[in-house]
């Protein structure tokens, strides 16, 4: 993770933080990559270069499912990605929610990090959304696209932690802004915290 160890240590349940995104994250000491969580970078399937693919409720993006509305999977070159080539606009023609379920160990604390920006092509300045764990709202987010461009998206890193309640956990990202210009997410990572952020 690009988050300092001290920050992670105080990242208790529901305590959220935001820092400037530095680089693609890697597991810090004491964290183990969670093998069953996959493609938080939205790299598969490939959308057309310099374009995007609209996907709607019931369709999938690799391990992610679209559970409400429709999204635009942004192909390489259309705008800057935070990691790899592709990213996800959480509004296609309307607000959407995407979800992925993955294996967890009950009682274990996990850290979720993601990069947030917004579609700079139009719409209201501030894009809003939320992150849910097993359907419960864990973090509201917002991003102001003022001054941002497709070449300089201005991604900001966000983080929160949760304690798994079951052997499977569902992580969801949902837009809460109307219209066709949504928050943009990329580089979602889930790491098991032991022992550094479990307190
Ligand atoms: Ca990506």
Coordinates of C-alpha atoms and ligand atoms in Angstrom, one line a residue:
X1 CA 0.0 0.0 0.0
X2 CA 1.1 3.5 -0.5
X3 CA -0.3 4.4 2.9
X4 CA 2.1 5.0 5.7
X5 CA 2.2 2.3 8.3
X6 CA 1.2 4.7 11.0
X7 CA -1.9 5.6 9.1
X8 CA -2.8 2.0 8.5
X9 CA -2.4 1.3 12.2
X10 CA -5.1 3.8 13.1
X11 CA -7.4 2.8 10.3
X12 CA -9.9 1.2 12.5
X13 CA -13.4 0.2 11.4
X14 CA -15.1 3.1 9.6
X15 CA -12.1 5.4 9.8
X16 CA -11.4 6.5 6.3
X17 CA -8.5 8.4 4.9
X18 CA -7.5 10.0 1.7
X19 CA -4.0 10.6 0.4
X20 CA -2.5 11.6 -2.9
X21 CA -2.0 8.5 -5.0
X22 CA 1.6 7.8 -5.3
X23 CA 2.0 4.7 -7.4
X24 CA 0.5 1.3 -7.9
X25 CA 0.4 -0.2 -4.5
X26 CA 2.1 -3.3 -3.2
X27 CA 1.6 -5.3 -0.1
X28 CA 3.5 -3.9 2.9
X29 CA 5.1 -6.0 5.5
X30 CA 2.4 -7.8 7.5
X31 CA -0.1 -7.7 4.7
X32 CA -0.9 -10.6 2.4
X33 CA -2.4 -10.1 -0.9
X34 CA -5.8 -11.7 -1.0
X35 CA -5.8 -14.2 -3.9
X36 CA -9.5 -14.5 -4.3
X37 CA -10.1 -10.8 -4.8
X38 CA -9.3 -10.2 -8.4
X39 CA -8.9 -7.4 -11.1
X40 CA -9.5 -4.4 -9.0
X41 CA -7.9 -2.5 -11.9
X42 CA -10.7 -3.3 -14.4
X43 CA -8.3 -4.6 -17.0
X44 CA -10.5 -7.5 -18.3
X45 CA -12.3 -7.7 -20.6
X46 CA -10.6 -5.3 -22.9
X47 CA -12.7 -2.3 -24.0
X48 CA -11.8 -0.8 -27.4
X49 CA -8.7 1.5 -27.3
X50 CA -9.6 5.2 -27.2
X51 CA -13.2 4.3 -26.6
X52 CA -15.3 2.5 -24.0
X53 CA -17.8 -0.3 -23.5
X54 CA -21.2 0.3 -21.9
X55 CA -22.3 -2.5 -19.6
X56 CA -25.6 -2.8 -17.8
X57 CA -27.2 -4.5 -14.8
X58 CA -26.6 -8.3 -14.9
X59 CA -23.5 -8.0 -17.0
X60 CA -20.0 -8.6 -15.7
X61 CA -16.5 -7.1 -15.8
X62 CA -14.3 -10.0 -15.0
X63 CA -15.0 -10.8 -11.4
X64 CA -17.3 -7.8 -10.9
X65 CA -21.0 -7.8 -11.5
X66 CA -23.1 -4.7 -12.3
X67 CA -25.9 -4.8 -9.8
X68 CA -27.7 -1.5 -10.6
X69 CA -27.7 1.0 -13.5
X70 CA -25.0 0.9 -16.2
X71 CA -21.3 1.7 -16.4
X72 CA -18.7 2.6 -19.0
X73 CA -15.6 0.4 -19.0
X74 CA -13.0 2.8 -20.3
X75 CA -10.5 1.5 -22.8
X76 CA -6.8 2.3 -23.1
X77 CA -6.0 5.8 -24.2
X78 CA -9.5 7.2 -23.7
X79 CA -8.4 8.8 -20.5
X80 CA -5.7 8.3 -18.0
X81 CA -6.0 5.2 -15.8
X82 CA -4.6 5.1 -12.3
X83 CA -3.2 1.6 -12.9
X84 CA -2.8 -0.4 -16.1
X85 CA -4.8 0.8 -19.1
X86 CA -8.5 0.7 -18.1
X87 CA -10.7 2.3 -15.5
X88 CA -14.4 2.4 -14.7
X89 CA -16.9 5.3 -15.0
X90 CA -19.6 4.4 -12.4
X91 CA -22.2 6.2 -14.6
X92 CA -22.9 5.0 -18.1
X93 CA -26.2 6.8 -18.9
X94 CA -27.2 6.7 -15.2
X95 CA -25.7 5.8 -11.8
X96 CA -24.5 2.3 -11.3
X97 CA -23.3 -0.1 -8.7
X98 CA -20.7 -2.8 -9.2
X99 CA -19.9 -5.6 -6.8
X100 CA -17.4 -8.4 -6.2
X101 CA -17.6 -11.2 -3.7
X102 CA -14.4 -12.8 -2.4
X103 CA -13.2 -15.2 0.2
X104 CA -12.6 -13.8 3.7
X105 CA -11.8 -15.1 7.1
X106 CA -14.5 -14.2 9.7
X107 CA -13.2 -11.8 12.3
X108 CA -10.2 -10.8 10.2
X109 CA -9.6 -7.1 9.4
X110 CA -9.1 -6.2 5.7
X111 CA -8.0 -2.9 4.2
X112 CA -9.6 -1.7 1.0
X113 CA -7.8 0.9 -1.1
X114 CA -8.9 2.5 -4.4
X115 CA -8.1 5.4 -6.7
X116 CA -10.9 7.9 -7.3
X117 CA -11.4 10.5 -10.0
X118 CA -14.3 11.7 -12.1
X119 CA -15.4 11.8 -15.8
X120 CA -14.2 15.3 -16.8
X121 CA -16.3 15.4 -20.0
X122 CA -19.4 17.1 -18.5
X123 CA -21.9 17.0 -15.7
X124 CA -21.8 18.5 -12.2
X125 CA -18.4 19.4 -10.8
X126 CA -18.7 17.1 -7.8
X127 CA -19.2 13.3 -8.3
X128 CA -20.4 11.4 -5.4
X129 CA -20.7 7.7 -4.5
X130 CA -20.2 5.2 -1.7
X131 CA -18.5 1.9 -0.9
X132 CA -20.5 -0.9 0.7
X133 CA -19.5 -4.0 2.5
X134 CA -22.1 -6.7 2.4
X135 CA -24.7 -4.0 1.5
X136 CA -23.8 -1.7 4.3
X137 CA -22.4 1.8 3.5
X138 CA -18.8 2.0 4.7
X139 CA -17.5 5.0 3.0
X140 CA -19.0 8.0 1.1
X141 CA -16.7 9.5 -1.4
X142 CA -16.7 12.6 -3.6
X143 CA -14.5 14.0 -6.3
X144 CA -14.4 17.5 -7.8
X145 CA -13.5 17.4 -11.5
X146 CA -12.8 21.1 -11.8
X147 CA -9.6 21.6 -13.7
X148 CA -9.2 17.9 -14.4
X149 CA -8.8 16.5 -18.0
X150 CA -8.7 13.2 -19.6
X151 CA -4.9 13.4 -19.7
X152 CA -4.7 14.5 -16.1
X153 CA -7.5 12.9 -14.2
X154 CA -6.1 13.7 -10.7
X155 CA -6.7 10.4 -9.1
X156 CA -6.8 10.4 -5.3
X157 CA -6.2 7.3 -3.1
X158 CA -8.8 6.3 -0.6
X159 CA -8.7 3.7 2.1
X160 CA -10.9 2.1 4.8
X161 CA -10.9 -1.1 6.8
X162 CA -13.6 -3.6 7.6
X163 CA -13.8 -6.8 9.8
X164 CA -15.1 -9.7 7.8
X165 CA -18.3 -11.2 9.1
X166 CA -18.3 -14.3 7.0
X167 CA -16.4 -16.7 4.7
X168 CA -17.3 -14.4 1.8
X169 CA -17.6 -10.7 1.7
X170 CA -19.2 -8.5 -1.0
X171 CA -17.5 -5.2 -1.8
X172 CA -19.6 -2.7 -3.8
X173 CA -18.9 0.7 -5.4
X174 CA -22.0 2.8 -6.2
X175 CA -22.4 6.2 -7.8
X176 CA -24.9 8.5 -6.2
X177 CA -24.8 11.2 -8.8
X178 CA -27.3 11.5 -11.6
X179 CA -26.5 11.7 -15.3
X180 CA -23.9 10.3 -17.7
X181 CA -20.7 11.6 -16.0
X182 CA -19.8 9.6 -13.0
X183 CA -17.1 9.0 -10.4
X184 CA -14.2 7.0 -11.9
X185 CA -12.6 4.2 -9.9
X186 CA -9.5 2.1 -10.6
X187 CA -6.8 0.1 -8.7
X188 CA -9.1 -1.4 -6.1
X189 CA -7.0 -3.5 -3.7
X190 CA -8.0 -5.7 -0.7
X191 CA -5.4 -6.8 1.7
X192 CA -5.6 -8.8 4.9
X193 CA -4.3 -6.9 7.9
X194 CA -2.2 -9.0 10.2
X195 CA -1.1 -7.8 12.5
X196 CA -0.4 -4.2 11.5
X197 CA -3.9 -2.7 11.1
X198 CA -5.9 -5.1 13.2
X199 CA -5.1 -3.2 16.4
Ligands
LIG1 CA1 -6.9 -0.1 -14.4

